[in-house]
Amino acid sequence: MEKVHSPGEMFLNLFKIPELRKKALFTLAMLAVYRFGSNIPVPGIDTLQFAKIFAEQQQGSWVYGFLGIYNALSAGNLFNFTIFSLGIMPYISAEIIFQLLTKVVPKLEEIQKEGQGGQRKIRMYSRIATIPICILQAIFTINLMTSRPELSATIVLQPEWLFQIIAVITMTAGCYFLIWLGDQITEKGIGNGVSLLIQAGIIASIPQAIIQLMQPMFDSTVDPQASLDAFLSLCALFVMFVAITTGAVVITLARREIVIQH
């Protein structure tokens, strides 16, 4: 019977085999570049002042609460107004659109059936379609996040329309740079580059989310009931995280022995 290795053994083997070690280190280097770029602000804005005022504006606003979901996928880059504010989600959206179009457009369906050449054409079309998605999404995001006078006052590059043009170009270029990083991880790293970038973004936002959740527990001015609610919420989230992760691992590694008589 084939021996089943534990996740720990598989992780250690990743660094024992030279070829896998090289791919793993390359992947970590690309993720480090991603995290470094996530701290580079969009030119023309006072990021510290913007973050301070934006945090105050968030309180009790369902609009910014909705944006918080997207912000989690971009590792906090959206609210920090960095060059990676859009993340890689515009490209994911374009790919989903073309996946759906291949089912309803006969020409695209024929291209998809051409094998690897057809798949490359579909990916090329997806990347071209990413440009208008990035531009529209960047314009919408910039206008929404600077819609109030207090936030608009943090723009140091004048006139404001010049800032918007530079910000749109920068954020679009940032999205395409992430696509390139994902391709490098897929080709030279351990694979699934786009998925790893999304996962890295989510993991990077977890510590900040936990700190915000724990803040009422250590604030003496907060009602004790609110502190208790924050503690129970943190415990519930931890239990859910462990349960979901365990379930995903069990399902992924699950196998059923089938007796074959021949």
mmCIF file of N, CA and C in Angstrom, residues 7-128:
data_model
loop_
_atom_site.group_PDB
_atom_site.id
_atom_site.type_symbol
_atom_site.label_atom_id
_atom_site.label_comp_id
_atom_site.label_asym_id
_atom_site.label_seq_id
_atom_site.Cartn_x
_atom_site.Cartn_y
_atom_site.Cartn_z
ATOM 1 N N PRO A 7 0.934 16.362 6.122
ATOM 2 C CA PRO A 7 1.237 17.706 5.596
ATOM 3 C C PRO A 7 2.584 18.234 6.073
ATOM 4 N N GLY A 8 2.964 17.899 7.349
ATOM 5 C CA GLY A 8 4.252 18.357 7.854
ATOM 6 C C GLY A 8 5.411 17.763 7.083
ATOM 7 N N GLU A 9 5.333 16.457 6.788
ATOM 8 C CA GLU A 9 6.387 15.797 6.022
ATOM 9 C C GLU A 9 6.467 16.355 4.609
ATOM 10 N N MET A 10 5.321 16.612 4.016
ATOM 11 C CA MET A 10 5.298 17.176 2.669
ATOM 12 C C MET A 10 5.933 18.569 2.657
ATOM 13 N N PHE A 11 5.687 19.354 3.706
ATOM 14 C CA PHE A 11 6.266 20.700 3.779
ATOM 15 C C PHE A 11 7.782 20.627 3.925
ATOM 16 N N LEU A 12 8.271 19.695 4.771
ATOM 17 C CA LEU A 12 9.718 19.553 4.950
ATOM 18 C C LEU A 12 10.382 19.059 3.668
ATOM 19 N N ASN A 13 9.722 18.159 2.954
ATOM 20 C CA ASN A 13 10.274 17.655 1.697
ATOM 21 C C ASN A 13 10.389 18.756 0.659
ATOM 22 N N LEU A 14 9.578 19.789 0.813
ATOM 23 C CA LEU A 14 9.611 20.902 -0.120
ATOM 24 C C LEU A 14 10.975 21.580 -0.130
ATOM 25 N N PHE A 15 11.659 21.573 1.024
ATOM 26 C CA PHE A 15 12.958 22.233 1.131
ATOM 27 C C PHE A 15 14.120 21.240 1.079
ATOM 28 N N LYS A 16 13.829 19.939 1.064
ATOM 29 C CA LYS A 16 14.881 18.942 0.952
ATOM 30 C C LYS A 16 15.257 18.671 -0.493
ATOM 31 N N ILE A 17 14.273 18.728 -1.391
ATOM 32 C CA ILE A 17 14.521 18.468 -2.809
ATOM 33 C C ILE A 17 14.981 19.760 -3.468
ATOM 34 N N PRO A 18 16.155 19.780 -4.095
ATOM 35 C CA PRO A 18 16.710 21.030 -4.650
ATOM 36 C C PRO A 18 15.770 21.758 -5.603
ATOM 37 N N GLU A 19 15.137 21.022 -6.511
ATOM 38 C CA GLU A 19 14.264 21.664 -7.491
ATOM 39 C C GLU A 19 13.062 22.323 -6.820
ATOM 40 N N LEU A 20 12.463 21.598 -5.861
ATOM 41 C CA LEU A 20 11.310 22.161 -5.151
ATOM 42 C C LEU A 20 11.732 23.323 -4.262
ATOM 43 N N ARG A 21 12.928 23.209 -3.646
ATOM 44 C CA ARG A 21 13.422 24.300 -2.790
ATOM 45 C C ARG A 21 13.619 25.567 -3.612
ATOM 46 N N LYS A 22 14.144 25.420 -4.813
ATOM 47 C CA LYS A 22 14.361 26.570 -5.685
ATOM 48 C C LYS A 22 13.030 27.233 -6.041
ATOM 49 N N LYS A 23 12.028 26.420 -6.351
ATOM 50 C CA LYS A 23 10.715 26.967 -6.695
ATOM 51 C C LYS A 23 10.058 27.635 -5.495
ATOM 52 N N ALA A 24 10.207 27.017 -4.321
ATOM 53 C CA ALA A 24 9.597 27.582 -3.109
ATOM 54 C C ALA A 24 10.227 28.922 -2.760
ATOM 55 N N LEU A 25 11.560 29.008 -2.843
ATOM 56 C CA LEU A 25 12.251 30.266 -2.526
ATOM 57 C C LEU A 25 11.910 31.347 -3.545
ATOM 58 N N PHE A 26 11.761 30.956 -4.808
ATOM 59 C CA PHE A 26 11.378 31.934 -5.828
ATOM 60 C C PHE A 26 9.972 32.468 -5.552
ATOM 61 N N THR A 27 9.073 31.565 -5.151
ATOM 62 C CA THR A 27 7.704 31.979 -4.834
ATOM 63 C C THR A 27 7.695 32.948 -3.653
ATOM 64 N N LEU A 28 8.462 32.643 -2.613
ATOM 65 C CA LEU A 28 8.536 33.533 -1.448
ATOM 66 C C LEU A 28 9.103 34.895 -1.836
ATOM 67 N N ALA A 29 10.074 34.908 -2.752
ATOM 68 C CA ALA A 29 10.653 36.177 -3.203
ATOM 69 C C ALA A 29 9.610 37.013 -3.942
ATOM 70 N N MET A 30 8.814 36.379 -4.786
ATOM 71 C CA MET A 30 7.775 37.100 -5.519
ATOM 72 C C MET A 30 6.691 37.625 -4.572
ATOM 73 N N LEU A 31 6.355 36.839 -3.554
ATOM 74 C CA LEU A 31 5.370 37.297 -2.570
ATOM 75 C C LEU A 31 5.930 38.461 -1.752
ATOM 76 N N ALA A 32 7.245 38.436 -1.502
ATOM 77 C CA ALA A 32 7.874 39.559 -0.793
ATOM 78 C C ALA A 32 7.817 40.833 -1.629
ATOM 79 N N VAL A 33 8.006 40.692 -2.941
ATOM 80 C CA VAL A 33 7.875 41.848 -3.837
ATOM 81 C C VAL A 33 6.444 42.384 -3.791
ATOM 82 N N TYR A 34 5.483 41.486 -3.753
ATOM 83 C CA TYR A 34 4.074 41.886 -3.674
ATOM 84 C C TYR A 34 3.802 42.666 -2.389
ATOM 85 N N ARG A 35 4.329 42.168 -1.257
ATOM 86 C CA ARG A 35 4.091 42.851 0.008
ATOM 87 C C ARG A 35 4.819 44.193 0.058
ATOM 88 N N PHE A 36 6.010 44.269 -0.568
ATOM 89 C CA PHE A 36 6.737 45.529 -0.608
ATOM 90 C C PHE A 36 5.953 46.562 -1.416
ATOM 91 N N GLY A 37 5.439 46.149 -2.571
ATOM 92 C CA GLY A 37 4.658 47.067 -3.400
ATOM 93 C C GLY A 37 3.359 47.491 -2.751
ATOM 94 N N SER A 38 2.854 46.676 -1.824
ATOM 95 C CA SER A 38 1.599 47.005 -1.149
ATOM 96 C C SER A 38 1.743 48.181 -0.196
ATOM 97 N N ASN A 39 2.978 48.615 0.055
ATOM 98 C CA ASN A 39 3.229 49.751 0.944
ATOM 99 C C ASN A 39 3.637 51.010 0.185
ATOM 100 N N ILE A 40 3.619 50.947 -1.147
ATOM 101 C CA ILE A 40 3.966 52.113 -1.956
ATOM 102 C C ILE A 40 2.684 52.886 -2.268
ATOM 103 N N PRO A 41 2.542 54.108 -1.799
ATOM 104 C CA PRO A 41 1.281 54.848 -2.000
ATOM 105 C C PRO A 41 1.153 55.388 -3.418
ATOM 106 N N VAL A 42 -0.079 55.665 -3.789
ATOM 107 C CA VAL A 42 -0.345 56.331 -5.067
ATOM 108 C C VAL A 42 0.228 57.744 -5.011
ATOM 109 N N PRO A 43 0.937 58.201 -6.029
ATOM 110 C CA PRO A 43 1.522 59.554 -6.002
ATOM 111 C C PRO A 43 0.454 60.639 -5.897
ATOM 112 N N GLY A 44 0.764 61.666 -5.110
ATOM 113 C CA GLY A 44 -0.102 62.834 -5.062
ATOM 114 C C GLY A 44 -1.091 62.878 -3.928
ATOM 115 N N ILE A 45 -0.904 62.051 -2.895
ATOM 116 C CA ILE A 45 -1.852 62.062 -1.778
ATOM 117 C C ILE A 45 -1.094 61.896 -0.465
ATOM 118 N N ASP A 46 -1.565 62.582 0.559
ATOM 119 C CA ASP A 46 -0.997 62.455 1.895
ATOM 120 C C ASP A 46 -1.610 61.214 2.539
ATOM 121 N N THR A 47 -0.922 60.088 2.422
ATOM 122 C CA THR A 47 -1.500 58.814 2.834
ATOM 123 C C THR A 47 -1.776 58.743 4.330
ATOM 124 N N LEU A 48 -0.892 59.317 5.165
ATOM 125 C CA LEU A 48 -1.101 59.260 6.615
ATOM 126 C C LEU A 48 -2.354 60.036 7.015
ATOM 127 N N GLN A 49 -2.510 61.228 6.468
ATOM 128 C CA GLN A 49 -3.681 62.031 6.770
ATOM 129 C C GLN A 49 -4.941 61.387 6.208
ATOM 130 N N PHE A 50 -4.817 60.818 5.000
ATOM 131 C CA PHE A 50 -5.968 60.155 4.382
ATOM 132 C C PHE A 50 -6.428 58.970 5.230
ATOM 133 N N ALA A 51 -5.477 58.141 5.673
ATOM 134 C CA ALA A 51 -5.831 56.968 6.473
ATOM 135 C C ALA A 51 -6.506 57.372 7.778
ATOM 136 N N LYS A 52 -6.018 58.450 8.390
ATOM 137 C CA LYS A 52 -6.594 58.907 9.655
ATOM 138 C C LYS A 52 -8.035 59.386 9.470
ATOM 139 N N ILE A 53 -8.250 60.221 8.463
ATOM 140 C CA ILE A 53 -9.595 60.758 8.226
ATOM 141 C C ILE A 53 -10.524 59.658 7.718
ATOM 142 N N PHE A 54 -10.002 58.780 6.879
ATOM 143 C CA PHE A 54 -10.835 57.722 6.311
ATOM 144 C C PHE A 54 -11.337 56.772 7.393
ATOM 145 N N ALA A 55 -10.467 56.492 8.385
ATOM 146 C CA ALA A 55 -10.883 55.627 9.493
ATOM 147 C C ALA A 55 -12.040 56.248 10.264
ATOM 148 N N GLU A 56 -12.046 57.576 10.404
ATOM 149 C CA GLU A 56 -13.138 58.260 11.095
ATOM 150 C C GLU A 56 -14.414 58.242 10.257
ATOM 151 N N GLN A 57 -14.268 58.366 8.932
ATOM 152 C CA GLN A 57 -15.429 58.385 8.050
ATOM 153 C C GLN A 57 -16.088 57.014 7.959
ATOM 154 N N GLN A 58 -15.319 55.947 8.220
ATOM 155 C CA GLN A 58 -15.834 54.590 8.084
ATOM 156 C C GLN A 58 -16.910 54.267 9.103
ATOM 157 N N GLN A 59 -16.835 54.897 10.251
ATOM 158 C CA GLN A 59 -17.728 54.533 11.342
ATOM 159 C C GLN A 59 -19.188 54.741 10.941
ATOM 160 N N GLY A 60 -19.935 53.621 10.966
ATOM 161 C CA GLY A 60 -21.375 53.697 10.717
ATOM 162 C C GLY A 60 -21.763 53.889 9.269
ATOM 163 N N SER A 61 -20.837 53.731 8.327
ATOM 164 C CA SER A 61 -21.156 53.904 6.908
ATOM 165 C C SER A 61 -21.222 52.544 6.233
ATOM 166 N N TRP A 62 -22.387 52.206 5.662
ATOM 167 C CA TRP A 62 -22.526 50.912 5.000
ATOM 168 C C TRP A 62 -21.731 50.868 3.701
ATOM 169 N N VAL A 63 -21.512 52.035 3.088
ATOM 170 C CA VAL A 63 -20.743 52.069 1.831
ATOM 171 C C VAL A 63 -19.318 51.609 2.087
ATOM 172 N N TYR A 64 -18.683 52.179 3.113
ATOM 173 C CA TYR A 64 -17.313 51.803 3.413
ATOM 174 C C TYR A 64 -17.251 50.407 4.021
ATOM 175 N N GLY A 65 -18.325 49.986 4.661
ATOM 176 C CA GLY A 65 -18.383 48.608 5.140
ATOM 177 C C GLY A 65 -18.391 47.622 3.990
ATOM 178 N N PHE A 66 -19.113 47.983 2.912
ATOM 179 C CA PHE A 66 -19.129 47.142 1.709
ATOM 180 C C PHE A 66 -17.746 47.111 1.064
ATOM 181 N N LEU A 67 -17.076 48.270 1.039
ATOM 182 C CA LEU A 67 -15.733 48.320 0.477
ATOM 183 C C LEU A 67 -14.746 47.516 1.315
ATOM 184 N N GLY A 68 -15.077 47.301 2.582
ATOM 185 C CA GLY A 68 -14.188 46.526 3.440
ATOM 186 C C GLY A 68 -14.004 45.107 2.955
ATOM 187 N N ILE A 69 -15.031 44.540 2.307
ATOM 188 C CA ILE A 69 -14.912 43.189 1.762
ATOM 189 C C ILE A 69 -13.853 43.164 0.663
ATOM 190 N N TYR A 70 -13.925 44.158 -0.223
ATOM 191 C CA TYR A 70 -12.937 44.237 -1.299
ATOM 192 C C TYR A 70 -11.559 44.573 -0.732
ATOM 193 N N ASN A 71 -11.548 45.374 0.322
ATOM 194 C CA ASN A 71 -10.276 45.750 0.937
ATOM 195 C C ASN A 71 -9.563 44.537 1.514
ATOM 196 N N ALA A 72 -10.342 43.576 2.043
ATOM 197 C CA ALA A 72 -9.727 42.362 2.587
ATOM 198 C C ALA A 72 -9.023 41.566 1.502
ATOM 199 N N LEU A 73 -9.607 41.510 0.309
ATOM 200 C CA LEU A 73 -9.002 40.776 -0.792
ATOM 201 C C LEU A 73 -7.781 41.473 -1.352
ATOM 202 N N SER A 74 -7.667 42.768 -1.100
ATOM 203 C CA SER A 74 -6.494 43.505 -1.592
ATOM 204 C C SER A 74 -5.502 43.781 -0.466
ATOM 205 N N ALA A 75 -5.627 43.049 0.637
ATOM 206 C CA ALA A 75 -4.691 43.135 1.772
ATOM 207 C C ALA A 75 -4.611 44.523 2.373
ATOM 208 N N GLY A 76 -5.715 45.244 2.389
ATOM 209 C CA GLY A 76 -5.721 46.577 2.962
ATOM 210 C C GLY A 76 -5.185 47.644 2.038
ATOM 211 N N ASN A 77 -4.856 47.275 0.810
ATOM 212 C CA ASN A 77 -4.277 48.239 -0.123
ATOM 213 C C ASN A 77 -5.293 49.276 -0.587
ATOM 214 N N LEU A 78 -6.565 48.920 -0.570
ATOM 215 C CA LEU A 78 -7.598 49.846 -1.040
ATOM 216 C C LEU A 78 -7.712 51.043 -0.108
ATOM 217 N N PHE A 79 -7.869 50.791 1.187
ATOM 218 C CA PHE A 79 -8.029 51.867 2.153
ATOM 219 C C PHE A 79 -6.728 52.640 2.364
ATOM 220 N N ASN A 80 -5.590 52.008 2.047
ATOM 221 C CA ASN A 80 -4.301 52.688 2.201
ATOM 222 C C ASN A 80 -3.896 53.454 0.948
ATOM 223 N N PHE A 81 -4.688 53.321 -0.128
ATOM 224 C CA PHE A 81 -4.443 54.027 -1.388
ATOM 225 C C PHE A 81 -3.037 53.743 -1.922
ATOM 226 N N THR A 82 -2.713 52.457 -2.105
ATOM 227 C CA THR A 82 -1.412 52.067 -2.627
ATOM 228 C C THR A 82 -1.525 51.747 -4.117
ATOM 229 N N ILE A 83 -0.370 51.467 -4.739
ATOM 230 C CA ILE A 83 -0.371 51.177 -6.175
ATOM 231 C C ILE A 83 -1.071 49.854 -6.479
ATOM 232 N N PHE A 84 -1.232 49.005 -5.457
ATOM 233 C CA PHE A 84 -1.936 47.734 -5.640
ATOM 234 C C PHE A 84 -3.356 47.806 -5.084
ATOM 235 N N SER A 85 -3.952 48.990 -5.077
ATOM 236 C CA SER A 85 -5.281 49.157 -4.490
ATOM 237 C C SER A 85 -6.334 48.283 -5.163
ATOM 238 N N LEU A 86 -6.216 48.090 -6.464
ATOM 239 C CA LEU A 86 -7.207 47.284 -7.178
ATOM 240 C C LEU A 86 -6.977 45.791 -6.984
ATOM 241 N N GLY A 87 -5.788 45.432 -6.519
ATOM 242 C CA GLY A 87 -5.480 44.015 -6.390
ATOM 243 C C GLY A 87 -5.454 43.345 -7.750
ATOM 244 N N ILE A 88 -5.753 42.052 -7.764
ATOM 245 C CA ILE A 88 -5.766 41.298 -9.014
ATOM 246 C C ILE A 88 -7.197 40.932 -9.408
ATOM 247 N N MET A 89 -8.178 41.454 -8.667
ATOM 248 C CA MET A 89 -9.569 41.089 -8.900
ATOM 249 C C MET A 89 -10.102 41.531 -10.271
ATOM 250 N N PRO A 90 -9.675 42.686 -10.840
ATOM 251 C CA PRO A 90 -10.155 43.009 -12.198
ATOM 252 C C PRO A 90 -9.832 41.930 -13.216
ATOM 253 N N TYR A 91 -8.638 41.329 -13.105
ATOM 254 C CA TYR A 91 -8.264 40.249 -14.019
ATOM 255 C C TYR A 91 -9.119 39.012 -13.777
ATOM 256 N N ILE A 92 -9.394 38.705 -12.515
ATOM 257 C CA ILE A 92 -10.268 37.571 -12.194
ATOM 258 C C ILE A 92 -11.656 37.801 -12.791
ATOM 259 N N SER A 93 -12.153 39.038 -12.681
ATOM 260 C CA SER A 93 -13.467 39.367 -13.248
ATOM 261 C C SER A 93 -13.476 39.175 -14.758
ATOM 262 N N ALA A 94 -12.405 39.632 -15.431
ATOM 263 C CA ALA A 94 -12.319 39.477 -16.884
ATOM 264 C C ALA A 94 -12.289 38.003 -17.270
ATOM 265 N N GLU A 95 -11.561 37.185 -16.519
ATOM 266 C CA GLU A 95 -11.498 35.760 -16.826
ATOM 267 C C GLU A 95 -12.865 35.100 -16.655
ATOM 268 N N ILE A 96 -13.583 35.487 -15.605
ATOM 269 C CA ILE A 96 -14.924 34.918 -15.388
ATOM 270 C C ILE A 96 -15.856 35.309 -16.530
ATOM 271 N N ILE A 97 -15.758 36.570 -16.961
ATOM 272 C CA ILE A 97 -16.602 37.039 -18.071
ATOM 273 C C ILE A 97 -16.349 36.211 -19.324
ATOM 274 N N PHE A 98 -15.089 35.972 -19.651
ATOM 275 C CA PHE A 98 -14.782 35.214 -20.867
ATOM 276 C C PHE A 98 -15.106 33.736 -20.706
ATOM 277 N N GLN A 99 -15.022 33.205 -19.492
ATOM 278 C CA GLN A 99 -15.451 31.832 -19.273
ATOM 279 C C GLN A 99 -16.936 31.675 -19.564
ATOM 280 N N LEU A 100 -17.715 32.684 -19.187
ATOM 281 C CA LEU A 100 -19.157 32.649 -19.471
ATOM 282 C C LEU A 100 -19.435 32.877 -20.955
ATOM 283 N N LEU A 101 -18.648 33.770 -21.569
ATOM 284 C CA LEU A 101 -18.873 34.066 -22.991
ATOM 285 C C LEU A 101 -18.567 32.870 -23.883
ATOM 286 N N THR A 102 -17.619 32.029 -23.466
ATOM 287 C CA THR A 102 -17.306 30.856 -24.284
ATOM 288 C C THR A 102 -18.475 29.877 -24.370
ATOM 289 N N LYS A 103 -19.419 30.004 -23.459
ATOM 290 C CA LYS A 103 -20.592 29.123 -23.482
ATOM 291 C C LYS A 103 -21.710 29.664 -24.369
ATOM 292 N N VAL A 104 -21.658 30.967 -24.664
ATOM 293 C CA VAL A 104 -22.761 31.569 -25.423
ATOM 294 C C VAL A 104 -22.306 32.149 -26.761
ATOM 295 N N VAL A 105 -21.011 32.345 -26.950
ATOM 296 C CA VAL A 105 -20.494 32.888 -28.216
ATOM 297 C C VAL A 105 -19.817 31.754 -28.979
ATOM 298 N N PRO A 106 -20.373 31.313 -30.085
ATOM 299 C CA PRO A 106 -19.806 30.167 -30.822
ATOM 300 C C PRO A 106 -18.349 30.363 -31.229
ATOM 301 N N LYS A 107 -17.981 31.581 -31.634
ATOM 302 C CA LYS A 107 -16.611 31.827 -32.071
ATOM 303 C C LYS A 107 -15.624 31.591 -30.935
ATOM 304 N N LEU A 108 -15.948 32.100 -29.738
ATOM 305 C CA LEU A 108 -15.071 31.886 -28.589
ATOM 306 C C LEU A 108 -15.030 30.419 -28.173
ATOM 307 N N GLU A 109 -16.161 29.724 -28.346
ATOM 308 C CA GLU A 109 -16.190 28.301 -28.022
ATOM 309 C C GLU A 109 -15.280 27.506 -28.949
ATOM 310 N N GLU A 110 -15.239 27.890 -30.224
ATOM 311 C CA GLU A 110 -14.339 27.230 -31.166
ATOM 312 C C GLU A 110 -12.877 27.487 -30.800
ATOM 313 N N ILE A 111 -12.580 28.723 -30.408
ATOM 314 C CA ILE A 111 -11.209 29.059 -30.021
ATOM 315 C C ILE A 111 -10.788 28.255 -28.799
ATOM 316 N N GLN A 112 -11.693 28.100 -27.844
ATOM 317 C CA GLN A 112 -11.371 27.373 -26.625
ATOM 318 C C GLN A 112 -11.076 25.899 -26.912
ATOM 319 N N LYS A 113 -11.707 25.341 -27.942
ATOM 320 C CA LYS A 113 -11.514 23.930 -28.277
ATOM 321 C C LYS A 113 -10.239 23.680 -29.071
ATOM 322 N N GLU A 114 -9.470 24.711 -29.349
ATOM 323 C CA GLU A 114 -8.240 24.561 -30.129
ATOM 324 C C GLU A 114 -7.070 24.067 -29.284
ATOM 325 N N GLY A 115 -7.313 23.792 -28.039
ATOM 326 C CA GLY A 115 -6.245 23.286 -27.173
ATOM 327 C C GLY A 115 -5.504 24.399 -26.464
ATOM 328 N N GLN A 116 -4.202 24.200 -26.251
ATOM 329 C CA GLN A 116 -3.409 25.182 -25.526
ATOM 330 C C GLN A 116 -3.340 26.516 -26.268
ATOM 331 N N GLY A 117 -3.290 26.461 -27.614
ATOM 332 C CA GLY A 117 -3.283 27.698 -28.390
ATOM 333 C C GLY A 117 -4.548 28.504 -28.177
ATOM 334 N N GLY A 118 -5.679 27.813 -28.140
ATOM 335 C CA GLY A 118 -6.943 28.498 -27.886
ATOM 336 C C GLY A 118 -7.012 29.065 -26.485
ATOM 337 N N GLN A 119 -6.485 28.331 -25.503
ATOM 338 C CA GLN A 119 -6.472 28.826 -24.130
ATOM 339 C C GLN A 119 -5.621 30.092 -24.006
ATOM 340 N N ARG A 120 -4.504 30.114 -24.732
ATOM 341 C CA ARG A 120 -3.657 31.313 -24.701
ATOM 342 C C ARG A 120 -4.385 32.516 -25.297
ATOM 343 N N LYS A 121 -5.161 32.290 -26.356
ATOM 344 C CA LYS A 121 -5.919 33.391 -26.955
ATOM 345 C C LYS A 121 -6.972 33.910 -25.980
ATOM 346 N N ILE A 122 -7.648 32.998 -25.283
ATOM 347 C CA ILE A 122 -8.668 33.412 -24.313
ATOM 348 C C ILE A 122 -8.028 34.224 -23.191
ATOM 349 N N ARG A 123 -6.852 33.782 -22.726
ATOM 350 C CA ARG A 123 -6.155 34.534 -21.678
ATOM 351 C C ARG A 123 -5.737 35.916 -22.176
ATOM 352 N N MET A 124 -5.317 35.985 -23.449
ATOM 353 C CA MET A 124 -4.933 37.275 -24.009
ATOM 354 C C MET A 124 -6.143 38.212 -24.061
ATOM 355 N N TYR A 125 -7.300 37.678 -24.503
ATOM 356 C CA TYR A 125 -8.519 38.492 -24.541
ATOM 357 C C TYR A 125 -8.896 38.958 -23.134
ATOM 358 N N SER A 126 -8.710 38.074 -22.146
ATOM 359 C CA SER A 126 -9.038 38.432 -20.760
ATOM 360 C C SER A 126 -8.162 39.577 -20.272
ATOM 361 N N ARG A 127 -6.889 39.552 -20.653
ATOM 362 C CA ARG A 127 -5.976 40.604 -20.198
ATOM 363 C C ARG A 127 -6.256 41.919 -20.903
ATOM 364 N N ILE A 128 -6.681 41.844 -22.141
ATOM 365 C CA ILE A 128 -7.074 43.080 -22.831
ATOM 366 C C ILE A 128 -8.318 43.665 -22.181
#
